[in-house]
XYZ file of C-alpha atoms in Angstrom:
745
model
C 9.773 73.371 112.839
C 12.348 73.067 109.275
C 10.633 72.499 106.226
C 11.648 69.098 104.752
C 13.786 69.366 101.960
C 12.701 68.269 97.886
C 15.363 66.544 95.882
C 14.347 66.653 91.907
C 15.763 63.595 90.116
C 17.171 64.565 86.583
C 18.505 62.766 84.471
C 22.524 64.946 83.847
C 22.738 64.497 80.098
C 19.663 66.566 80.194
C 20.537 69.217 82.555
C 24.198 69.740 80.723
C 22.167 69.978 76.974
C 19.487 72.520 78.489
C 22.820 74.447 79.713
C 24.746 74.158 76.993
C 22.049 75.192 74.270
C 21.234 78.101 76.450
C 24.993 79.598 76.891
C 25.385 79.033 73.403
C 21.984 80.955 72.557
C 23.006 83.541 75.182
C 26.582 83.600 72.985
C 24.820 83.516 69.560
C 21.972 86.534 70.390
C 23.266 88.759 73.143
C 27.396 88.260 71.408
C 29.141 87.129 68.965
C 26.440 87.698 65.666
C 24.853 91.112 64.516
C 21.109 91.659 64.835
C 19.629 91.464 60.448
C 18.143 94.536 60.903
C 20.555 96.906 61.876
C 23.603 94.884 61.155
C 25.522 95.511 64.691
C 26.284 93.395 67.591
C 25.249 94.301 71.315
C 28.400 95.665 72.066
C 28.468 98.177 68.502
C 25.105 98.979 69.666
C 25.190 99.845 73.287
C 28.535 101.837 72.244
C 26.849 104.350 69.943
C 23.975 105.082 71.275
C 26.009 105.651 74.981
C 27.615 108.225 72.558
C 24.784 109.312 71.095
C 23.203 109.796 75.109
C 26.395 111.691 76.005
C 25.525 113.953 73.016
C 29.195 113.560 72.017
C 27.445 114.776 68.096
C 29.869 115.387 64.684
C 29.943 118.931 65.060
C 30.539 118.362 69.234
C 34.309 117.880 70.513
C 35.801 115.021 70.561
C 36.061 112.651 74.430
C 37.782 110.483 75.537
C 37.694 106.826 74.423
C 37.823 105.268 78.190
C 35.111 108.060 79.222
C 32.474 106.353 76.747
C 34.035 103.138 77.347
C 33.790 103.681 81.420
C 29.880 105.007 80.525
C 28.579 102.362 78.194
C 30.295 99.360 80.691
C 28.378 100.903 83.947
C 25.008 101.373 81.461
C 24.984 98.761 78.928
C 27.482 96.452 78.596
C 28.614 94.576 81.829
C 31.712 92.597 79.566
C 35.302 93.906 80.202
C 36.248 97.557 79.232
C 38.309 95.245 77.008
C 35.838 94.012 74.517
C 33.715 97.488 74.056
C 36.846 99.384 72.928
C 38.314 97.397 70.356
C 34.588 97.439 69.432
C 34.839 100.941 69.025
C 38.212 100.858 66.990
C 36.831 99.367 64.966
C 33.985 101.376 64.350
C 36.234 103.905 63.814
C 38.910 101.717 61.551
C 38.774 103.147 57.788
C 40.673 100.307 56.379
C 37.902 97.609 58.264
C 35.221 99.182 57.852
C 33.203 100.855 55.298
C 31.331 103.386 56.548
C 33.546 103.837 59.696
C 30.612 105.105 62.056
C 33.226 106.577 64.464
C 35.244 109.388 64.219
C 38.707 108.980 65.805
C 40.967 110.782 67.373
C 44.474 109.293 68.228
C 46.249 106.329 67.462
C 43.640 104.336 66.439
C 45.322 101.237 64.506
C 47.141 101.259 61.414
C 46.692 98.791 58.084
C 50.303 97.178 59.277
C 48.526 95.567 62.377
C 50.074 98.169 65.021
C 47.354 97.733 67.577
C 45.453 101.390 68.930
C 46.399 104.352 71.735
C 45.100 102.989 75.770
C 41.877 104.279 76.064
C 42.969 107.136 77.992
C 44.905 108.555 74.990
C 42.428 108.126 71.900
C 39.241 110.442 71.892
C 36.025 109.704 69.402
C 33.073 111.199 68.508
C 30.277 110.329 66.520
C 29.873 110.390 62.491
C 27.554 112.501 60.765
C 26.351 109.654 59.225
C 26.185 107.512 61.884
C 23.988 110.636 63.367
C 21.657 110.778 60.803
C 21.658 107.162 59.418
C 21.582 105.264 62.466
C 20.345 107.160 65.312
C 17.702 109.346 63.306
C 14.635 109.383 64.653
C 15.364 107.376 68.425
C 12.258 109.934 70.174
C 9.991 109.182 68.304
C 9.228 105.744 69.763
C 10.318 103.696 66.521
C 12.936 101.423 67.849
C 11.393 99.337 71.427
C 13.675 100.016 74.515
C 14.087 97.305 76.982
C 15.677 97.764 80.364
C 19.596 96.484 80.312
C 21.226 94.345 82.657
C 20.711 95.652 86.274
C 17.023 97.348 85.178
C 18.259 100.640 85.981
C 17.966 102.285 82.333
C 16.645 101.348 79.079
C 18.577 101.021 75.915
C 17.267 100.140 72.259
C 16.679 96.561 71.346
C 17.589 97.579 68.127
C 18.686 100.692 66.525
C 16.980 102.643 63.551
C 18.837 102.228 60.964
C 17.920 103.133 57.686
C 20.541 101.355 55.092
C 21.263 97.367 55.369
C 24.328 97.673 57.670
C 24.552 94.130 57.559
C 26.031 95.169 53.873
C 27.875 97.775 54.118
C 30.051 97.596 56.999
C 29.454 93.565 56.819
C 31.080 91.593 60.204
C 32.981 88.825 61.206
C 32.030 87.035 65.302
C 32.587 83.630 66.236
C 29.818 82.403 68.741
C 28.934 78.634 69.899
C 29.258 76.350 67.105
C 28.784 78.730 64.233
C 30.485 81.778 63.061
C 29.856 84.889 60.854
C 31.481 86.252 57.630
C 30.086 89.195 55.923
C 32.199 91.270 53.495
C 32.192 95.318 53.745
C 30.012 96.032 49.973
C 29.816 100.110 48.887
C 26.806 101.780 50.629
C 25.696 103.901 47.140
C 25.225 100.440 45.412
C 23.548 98.773 48.121
C 21.114 101.628 48.772
C 20.327 101.103 44.575
C 19.725 97.599 45.645
C 17.244 98.677 48.297
C 15.777 100.978 46.008
C 15.883 98.369 43.312
C 13.834 95.096 45.894
C 11.267 97.829 46.743
C 9.853 98.434 43.179
C 10.036 94.660 42.449
C 10.387 92.220 45.673
C 10.285 89.475 42.806
C 13.375 90.316 42.070
C 16.646 87.910 42.073
C 20.273 87.177 42.942
C 21.285 87.854 39.619
C 19.571 90.893 38.947
C 20.709 92.012 42.570
C 23.868 91.363 41.316
C 23.605 94.221 38.464
C 23.323 97.093 40.847
C 25.391 95.498 43.700
C 28.463 94.629 41.472
C 30.186 92.081 44.886
C 32.192 92.784 47.721
C 33.920 96.211 48.084
C 36.661 96.222 50.605
C 38.135 99.332 51.927
C 41.378 97.425 51.165
C 40.303 97.713 47.005
C 42.048 94.652 45.553
C 40.273 92.470 43.319
C 37.919 89.775 43.040
C 39.057 86.869 40.893
C 36.629 84.666 40.902
C 33.445 87.308 39.346
C 31.142 83.967 38.184
C 31.018 82.347 41.328
C 29.361 85.315 42.750
C 26.237 84.083 42.305
C 26.239 80.818 43.904
C 28.313 82.716 46.866
C 25.491 85.488 47.186
C 22.529 83.203 46.912
C 23.594 80.619 49.064
C 25.189 83.506 51.803
C 28.236 80.803 51.683
C 31.022 80.433 49.674
C 35.102 80.894 49.267
C 36.351 85.048 47.455
C 39.547 84.949 45.986
C 40.946 88.218 46.427
C 44.118 89.509 44.613
C 46.724 93.196 45.748
C 46.707 95.304 42.908
C 50.107 95.681 41.483
C 51.678 97.572 39.676
C 55.294 97.161 36.962
C 57.492 100.528 37.630
C 60.872 101.050 36.315
C 63.367 101.965 38.247
C 67.471 103.071 37.889
C 69.792 100.610 35.881
C 66.935 98.974 33.730
C 65.448 97.471 36.535
C 61.319 96.848 36.862
C 60.386 96.681 39.969
C 56.941 95.084 41.113
C 54.913 97.604 43.055
C 51.796 96.578 44.997
C 49.285 99.642 45.935
C 46.228 97.677 47.092
C 46.540 94.551 49.371
C 43.850 91.716 49.913
C 41.352 92.763 52.740
C 42.487 89.409 54.653
C 46.305 89.977 54.391
C 44.805 93.348 56.971
C 47.382 93.754 60.330
C 50.267 90.901 60.917
C 49.871 89.442 57.251
C 51.864 91.780 56.083
C 54.669 91.250 58.048
C 54.012 88.015 56.859
C 53.402 89.012 53.087
C 57.475 90.136 53.545
C 58.396 87.658 55.107
C 57.363 85.062 52.985
C 58.482 86.797 49.895
C 61.960 86.720 51.957
C 61.701 82.950 52.383
C 60.823 82.620 48.284
C 65.003 83.990 48.327
C 66.252 82.478 50.786
C 65.130 79.331 49.362
C 66.014 80.013 46.234
C 62.225 79.336 44.907
C 63.328 82.349 42.794
C 66.561 84.899 42.034
C 64.953 87.124 40.668
C 63.849 89.382 43.308
C 66.821 91.846 45.237
C 64.812 93.657 47.711
C 61.700 94.647 48.745
C 60.741 97.303 51.208
C 57.458 98.601 53.009
C 56.742 101.816 52.082
C 53.189 102.098 53.215
C 51.664 105.150 54.551
C 49.082 107.483 55.785
C 48.703 107.713 52.130
C 48.203 104.209 51.182
C 49.508 100.658 50.968
C 53.168 100.469 48.481
C 55.231 97.171 49.130
C 58.053 98.082 46.120
C 59.816 94.321 45.286
C 63.258 95.103 42.614
C 63.988 92.829 40.441
C 67.025 91.874 38.627
C 68.240 93.027 35.609
C 66.157 91.595 33.093
C 63.647 89.407 34.845
C 60.612 88.319 34.082
C 58.290 90.296 36.007
C 54.793 88.666 34.913
C 56.321 85.770 36.063
C 57.437 86.242 39.437
C 53.840 88.141 40.362
C 52.723 85.314 39.957
C 54.554 83.324 42.044
C 53.505 85.798 44.240
C 50.207 84.988 43.994
C 50.504 80.962 43.951
C 53.089 81.157 47.483
C 52.186 84.166 49.084
C 49.257 86.174 50.855
C 48.714 88.487 47.522
C 46.523 86.341 46.605
C 43.943 84.685 49.267
C 40.516 84.057 49.864
C 38.094 85.559 51.929
C 35.415 82.775 53.159
C 31.949 84.209 53.250
C 29.077 83.055 56.103
C 26.288 85.104 56.308
C 25.068 84.309 59.050
C 22.815 86.739 61.284
C 20.158 87.009 64.133
C 16.647 87.155 62.043
C 12.924 87.189 64.301
C 15.529 86.172 66.795
C 17.515 83.201 65.697
C 20.608 83.170 63.576
C 19.765 82.495 60.176
C 22.679 82.106 57.218
C 20.571 83.914 53.913
C 21.668 85.274 51.031
C 21.887 88.675 49.470
C 17.615 89.283 48.776
C 16.319 87.981 51.749
C 18.838 90.067 53.966
C 17.567 93.390 52.038
C 13.973 91.969 52.735
C 14.278 92.022 55.763
C 16.489 95.205 56.639
C 13.121 97.046 53.609
C 10.782 95.433 56.415
C 12.293 97.000 59.428
C 11.881 100.240 57.145
C 8.544 99.679 56.829
C 8.057 99.401 60.333
C 10.476 102.154 61.427
C 8.497 104.649 59.148
C 4.755 103.456 60.876
C 5.900 104.485 64.036
C 7.688 107.403 62.900
C 5.029 108.285 61.058
C 1.881 107.590 63.782
C 4.039 109.663 66.361
C 4.266 112.431 63.573
C 0.590 112.246 63.220
C -0.685 111.812 66.256
C 1.561 115.142 67.822
C 0.247 117.090 64.925
C -3.468 115.925 65.686
C -2.812 117.170 69.502
C -0.777 120.374 67.739
C -4.376 120.960 65.857
C -6.315 120.689 68.393
C -4.066 123.309 70.532
C -4.452 125.476 67.334
C -7.979 125.134 66.880
C -8.399 126.081 70.419
C -6.468 129.637 70.001
C -7.630 130.565 66.830
C -11.284 130.280 68.542
C -10.410 131.560 71.448
C -9.027 135.133 69.259
C -12.619 135.306 68.408
C -13.774 136.198 71.672
C -10.415 136.837 73.084
C -13.113 139.697 75.060
C -14.935 137.272 76.767
C -11.766 135.297 77.714
C -10.591 138.487 79.548
C -13.502 139.208 81.300
C -13.240 136.172 82.262
C -10.308 135.773 84.053
C -11.137 138.831 85.594
C -13.323 137.827 87.609
C -12.533 134.186 88.166
C -11.100 134.018 92.024
C -9.312 131.460 90.473
C -7.046 129.338 87.305
C -9.482 125.813 88.364
C -12.095 128.384 87.536
C -12.029 129.652 84.767
C -10.670 126.334 83.208
C -14.411 124.983 84.503
C -16.063 128.027 82.604
C -13.804 127.438 79.161
C -13.992 123.671 79.438
C -17.868 123.385 81.075
C -19.557 126.636 80.910
C -20.120 126.726 84.389
C -20.115 130.549 85.349
C -21.125 130.625 88.827
C -18.079 131.726 90.655
C -17.462 133.786 88.068
C -18.528 137.416 88.287
C -19.004 139.444 84.627
C -19.945 142.587 83.761
C -23.167 141.435 81.472
C -25.397 138.952 81.143
C -25.002 138.775 78.198
C -20.847 137.389 78.774
C -22.233 134.588 81.554
C -24.661 133.833 78.651
C -21.871 133.351 76.093
C -19.505 132.165 78.797
C -22.218 129.256 79.292
C -21.907 128.384 75.288
C -17.901 127.648 75.764
C -16.859 124.096 75.208
C -12.653 123.768 74.320
C -11.000 120.576 75.140
C -8.422 120.071 77.965
C -5.733 120.738 76.459
C -7.235 123.872 74.725
C -8.425 125.182 77.728
C -4.941 125.103 79.031
C -3.020 126.462 76.159
C -5.448 129.468 76.269
C -4.660 130.062 79.903
C -0.589 129.966 79.402
C -1.016 131.874 76.586
C 1.107 135.214 76.434
C -0.856 138.475 75.477
C 1.346 139.245 72.675
C -0.231 136.631 70.690
C -3.411 138.731 70.290
C -0.658 140.888 67.557
C -1.802 140.916 64.350
C 2.164 139.615 63.181
C 0.856 136.418 65.288
C -2.226 135.448 64.523
C -1.295 135.606 61.225
C 1.388 133.270 62.042
C -1.413 131.202 64.134
C -3.183 130.463 61.226
C -0.325 129.771 59.231
C 0.778 126.943 61.261
C -2.700 126.086 61.142
C -2.548 125.261 57.479
C 0.895 123.718 57.861
C -0.191 121.163 60.951
C -3.417 120.445 58.460
C -0.903 119.756 55.176
C 1.346 117.719 57.593
C -1.920 115.545 59.214
C -2.998 114.416 54.983
C 1.222 114.230 54.252
C 0.843 111.996 57.373
C -2.317 109.843 56.780
C -1.445 109.313 53.627
C 1.336 108.122 54.127
C 0.392 106.163 56.422
C -2.973 104.665 54.550
C -1.062 104.120 50.869
C 2.079 101.723 51.167
C 3.003 103.242 47.867
C 3.027 106.799 49.723
C 5.637 104.818 52.487
C 7.727 103.649 49.948
C 7.937 107.130 48.178
C 9.169 108.624 51.006
C 11.914 106.160 53.065
C 12.939 105.969 48.577
C 13.530 109.733 48.891
C 14.924 109.542 52.517
C 17.495 106.743 51.089
C 18.469 108.978 48.128
C 19.861 112.484 50.232
C 21.733 109.586 52.252
C 23.680 107.963 49.038
C 23.969 111.288 47.535
C 25.318 112.946 51.090
C 27.898 109.981 52.192
C 27.793 107.797 48.649
C 31.206 106.866 47.517
C 33.271 105.445 44.238
C 33.462 101.453 44.123
C 37.325 100.640 45.028
C 37.183 96.223 44.482
C 37.283 95.697 40.731
C 35.009 92.574 40.487
C 36.588 90.321 37.553
C 36.464 86.871 36.538
C 41.051 86.050 35.636
C 42.829 83.650 35.197
C 44.626 81.808 37.813
C 48.265 82.186 38.179
C 50.271 80.242 36.677
C 54.011 80.550 37.349
C 57.054 78.668 35.596
C 59.261 77.730 37.613
C 62.972 77.786 36.159
C 64.486 73.824 35.612
C 66.569 73.302 38.332
C 70.231 72.445 36.414
C 71.597 68.626 37.711
C 74.759 68.657 38.684
C 76.874 66.786 41.510
C 77.262 68.214 44.602
C 79.051 67.256 47.945
C 77.364 67.862 51.812
C 79.719 68.579 54.174
C 77.997 67.325 57.848
C 80.102 68.487 60.795
C 80.334 67.613 64.276
C 78.124 70.587 65.781
C 75.476 69.262 63.376
C 75.961 72.010 60.565
C 75.268 71.042 57.312
C 76.345 73.079 53.863
C 76.811 71.603 50.197
C 79.582 72.739 47.984
C 80.161 71.473 44.343
C 82.735 68.560 43.426
C 85.427 71.172 41.487
C 85.728 73.229 45.361
C 86.243 69.418 46.946
C 88.243 68.367 45.318
C 90.773 71.315 45.516
C 89.621 71.440 49.850
C 89.437 66.961 49.869
C 92.011 67.291 52.771
C 90.729 70.024 54.574
C 87.842 68.902 53.731
C 87.473 64.633 54.521
C 89.691 66.098 58.214
C 86.860 68.611 59.260
C 83.674 66.995 58.109
C 82.930 64.489 60.893
C 80.675 63.287 57.066
C 80.690 63.584 53.473
C 77.747 62.462 51.442
C 78.048 62.595 47.259
C 74.914 63.647 45.401
C 72.888 64.990 43.185
C 71.723 68.314 44.022
C 68.237 67.857 43.400
C 68.456 64.732 45.328
C 67.723 64.022 49.355
C 68.880 64.048 52.763
C 67.813 60.898 54.986
C 68.038 61.544 58.677
C 68.059 58.585 60.869
C 67.628 59.227 64.469
C 68.081 56.803 67.407
C 63.819 57.670 68.274
C 63.832 55.700 65.113
C 62.803 58.378 62.569
C 63.514 58.891 59.378
C 63.064 62.895 58.596
C 63.722 64.207 54.460
C 65.641 67.327 53.979
C 65.861 68.254 50.638
C 69.759 69.404 49.592
C 68.331 72.513 47.811
C 67.720 73.801 50.900
C 71.103 73.294 52.824
C 73.223 76.521 51.680
C 75.751 76.251 49.036
C 78.788 78.186 48.555
C 81.794 78.822 49.193
C 83.891 75.905 51.149
C 84.763 78.101 53.974
C 81.031 79.617 54.383
C 79.406 78.093 58.118
C 76.826 75.861 56.776
C 72.811 75.980 58.772
C 71.581 73.537 62.090
C 70.494 70.427 59.950
C 68.065 70.466 62.477
C 66.763 73.373 60.829
C 65.964 72.410 57.839
C 64.012 69.657 58.539
C 61.360 68.717 61.720
C 64.883 66.742 63.232
C 64.583 67.971 67.068
C 68.109 68.472 68.484
C 66.941 68.613 71.800
C 65.256 64.974 71.359
C 67.091 63.021 69.655
C 70.471 62.404 67.445
C 71.584 61.244 64.252
C 72.875 57.841 63.354
C 72.813 57.885 59.668
C 72.796 60.716 57.748
C 73.123 59.752 53.386
C 71.125 60.635 49.989
C 67.981 58.849 49.021
C 69.654 57.951 46.030
C 73.011 56.187 47.276
C 70.616 54.156 49.816
C 67.904 53.061 47.849
C 69.418 49.888 45.567
C 71.262 49.058 49.305
C 70.152 47.485 52.691
C 70.251 48.859 56.289
C 71.118 47.066 58.908
C 69.107 48.091 62.478
C 70.388 47.490 66.094
C 68.468 49.217 69.100
C 69.177 48.919 72.913
C 67.176 45.771 73.731
C 69.371 43.870 70.948
C 66.700 43.713 68.077
C 68.125 43.523 64.421
C 67.239 44.109 60.461
C 67.887 43.684 57.539
C 65.996 46.415 55.367
C 65.476 47.606 51.974
C 66.990 51.103 50.997
C 63.755 51.230 48.647
C 61.251 51.464 51.150
C 62.717 54.360 52.529
C 62.104 56.514 49.348
C 58.679 58.607 50.721
C 57.400 61.965 50.338
C 56.720 62.856 54.244
C 59.189 64.961 56.096
C 59.043 62.933 58.758
C 58.404 58.936 58.968
C 58.805 56.270 61.625
C 61.831 54.634 60.011
C 61.599 51.235 62.572
C 59.641 49.875 65.183
C 60.831 50.041 68.662
C 59.254 48.455 71.428
C 58.911 50.633 74.991
C 62.158 51.669 76.440
C 63.801 50.763 73.300
C 65.942 53.026 71.015
C 68.101 52.869 68.207
C 71.867 52.509 68.642
C 72.707 52.241 64.837
C 72.032 52.244 61.434
C 74.685 51.353 58.608
C 74.156 50.550 54.735
C 75.609 47.156 54.573
C 77.233 44.530 52.124
C 77.326 40.642 51.828
C 80.513 39.747 53.797
C 80.615 42.186 56.066
C 80.088 41.219 59.896
C 79.035 44.046 63.020
C 79.725 43.114 66.488
C 77.201 43.490 69.231
C 79.124 44.863 72.951
C 76.591 44.602 75.676
C 76.211 46.710 79.432
C 77.753 43.693 80.898
C 81.170 43.668 77.954
C 79.804 40.919 76.576
C 80.352 40.348 72.814
C 78.872 39.011 69.671
C 80.122 38.978 66.295
C 77.748 37.852 63.135
C 77.891 38.512 59.769
C 75.345 40.395 57.812
C 73.468 37.358 55.634
C 73.131 35.697 58.945
C 69.876 38.538 59.574
C 66.616 38.670 58.104
C 65.556 41.031 56.090
C 61.814 42.769 57.639
C 59.928 45.637 56.719
C 60.706 49.063 58.002
C 58.007 48.849 60.065
C 58.771 45.717 61.687
C 60.191 45.816 65.554
C 63.246 43.027 63.974
C 64.654 40.316 65.839
C 67.056 39.342 68.743
C 70.337 39.462 67.091
C 72.349 39.107 71.203
C 70.207 37.400 73.791
C 70.893 39.254 76.987
C 71.219 38.569 80.937
C 68.859 40.368 83.024
C 69.980 43.592 83.353
C 72.040 44.137 80.621
C 70.961 45.926 77.492
C 73.239 46.908 74.658
C 75.400 49.902 74.580
C 77.465 50.103 71.447
C 77.298 48.143 67.334
C 80.527 48.155 66.081
C 79.763 47.727 61.996
C 83.023 46.147 60.371
C 83.238 46.781 56.378
C 85.015 42.946 54.703
C 88.760 43.158 55.946
C 88.564 46.191 58.276
C 89.010 46.196 62.429
C 88.709 48.032 65.284
C 89.743 47.986 68.701
C 88.605 48.861 71.657
C 89.204 48.946 75.262
C 87.512 46.723 78.245
C 88.637 47.007 81.420
C 91.695 48.659 80.373
C 92.470 45.290 78.003
C 92.513 45.825 73.856
C 90.027 43.681 72.281
C 90.381 43.434 68.316
C 87.083 42.903 67.414
C 87.985 40.953 63.973
C 89.664 38.745 65.643
C 85.994 37.121 67.816
C 84.822 34.469 66.501
C 82.159 34.576 64.167
C 78.707 33.745 66.065
C 74.944 32.607 65.358
C 72.206 35.364 65.962
C 70.260 35.197 69.035
C 73.242 33.920 71.277
C 74.903 35.390 74.348
C 78.527 36.505 73.093
C 82.246 35.959 75.230
C 82.296 38.173 78.293
C 85.431 39.626 77.946
């Protein structure tokens, strides 16, 4: 008989909330955030441990990255090869890591953003510092080992890292609802900071910053807000302002060049290309006319970006322009978030070091406990061998008189002689007094005769004395915190001596860059717009010389100032603004550029009805007419706005603007419908509205009819249209009232 199903009634929102929290915590702890103890994310920790297990030491041959990635994925990290290889590559990049942990062989990417070669081509091995300061003592039970994902292997819960790697190499990661961003620091300063904390646990952030000056990025550069670092390193959050290092060099022709030798850390990768493009855009948009050329001469030896200036240019002012308008000056957002005691926590610099020091004490306690136990075991065996040397003749007699090893061992341990044949009763009597331990007895049985040589016995005594010293030393370390601290500090100083580096990043307070933009000389210009939507600007003298050709070839000619803005009114009811300065200025026969390239006007979705300088319409009125027959007048000053795109009028659903015209008193306009109704209205008869209004009905349309054309007639002008082969002179149409049907033609 089938067992009846048991239905559980639960609130759906509670299930979703619990599932989301479980997922979020899994990503936070198991994927995205580093552990405060070793400063590593799980994928980094597993990759380094796998290389350690594979024996890929710093003094051994490089091994294929594909081999390392495959082994790591199969044993410890079942999340795809790309994430493992990506982590491995970063661990080998000296321009991203404060202290690279992997020695890469092959193409591991570049500062300019070039990606690493495929893992089947590259090779890697551990760096010496990784072996000495990150993976040493794993065999001494210093950390807990946990089952891997399928419980077929064991992996360390955390690596026994001897330095605050979270500070030395920093970290970046995006979890669910939180992210970490920790800058790199100088290893020598960080070690000094740890030693200072161990000597004075009450040290504050201000005192710590006298030792650890601030971030030390592998790309160098300059931190410009030194005074803000105290707040940033106290709270664990804030913004560090960075600048590239710039030098002014003299080049041929009496000119100068700005040479960038160090870049902000945030400019690494594709942002170098973006910087070069931004400089090019500054020249194109005429923000500066002092730059004549830019070239990227960077190589493996370092960054070298050369910006050549024209003769007589103010190099310092151009530098300030680059600081203001490009990523040569940038900010690094700090959020020192890491997993501490199984939970994500934002910490300042002193708490991070405190967690690390507590971890160092834990590592040292477990290490010296393991070493002490081993020395005690060694002491027991050594004492047994020394004692055996004193009665070696008796032991030989016991061995020769025993029928089995078991009998001999029982005699050595318990003094049991019943199954052993002795030469004399005295020997038997002495044998009954033997009381070796199990381990001592086994060591005696395993001892080679060569150990009985005089020199060997002396060596045994010397080893015993050394073992006693080790036991005393390890016992002191474990029983006295001061002795343990002294040992840890000694190890840290040794690491600093071998692996310490000089600081790369300068920490200073630098005044904000001030760029003095040269005032633009205001001149009268002529904007030429051709039938293809290309626009260009020429001066008035050029226009006068080419007036006939310009009038003939141009769709529209706009006379304005070079500092003015053009307004593009479209059929979608939008107004797009374009600075005249953004349009190419030059010769009459220059091609110009598409007007949609310098504005948000989308030529694929809308068409322009009127292009005019805002200065020319500010004191005038504009009339709008739509497909549904709606009309209105709007003051031109309403369009004097700062946004690049704004709504020029409000439209009903499925409506569009058919015409926008600058009007004057005495003018008329004619509305023409699809069913050939014509209505001529005076401008004075159209009510004035705000640009956000739909307007009023201009022509009363019958069912299935709509407006198809609006003809604007300046006072005294005429226009002839053809309807069914019949020509109609629009200025002869009777002027009627608004909101009427008009006449059919």
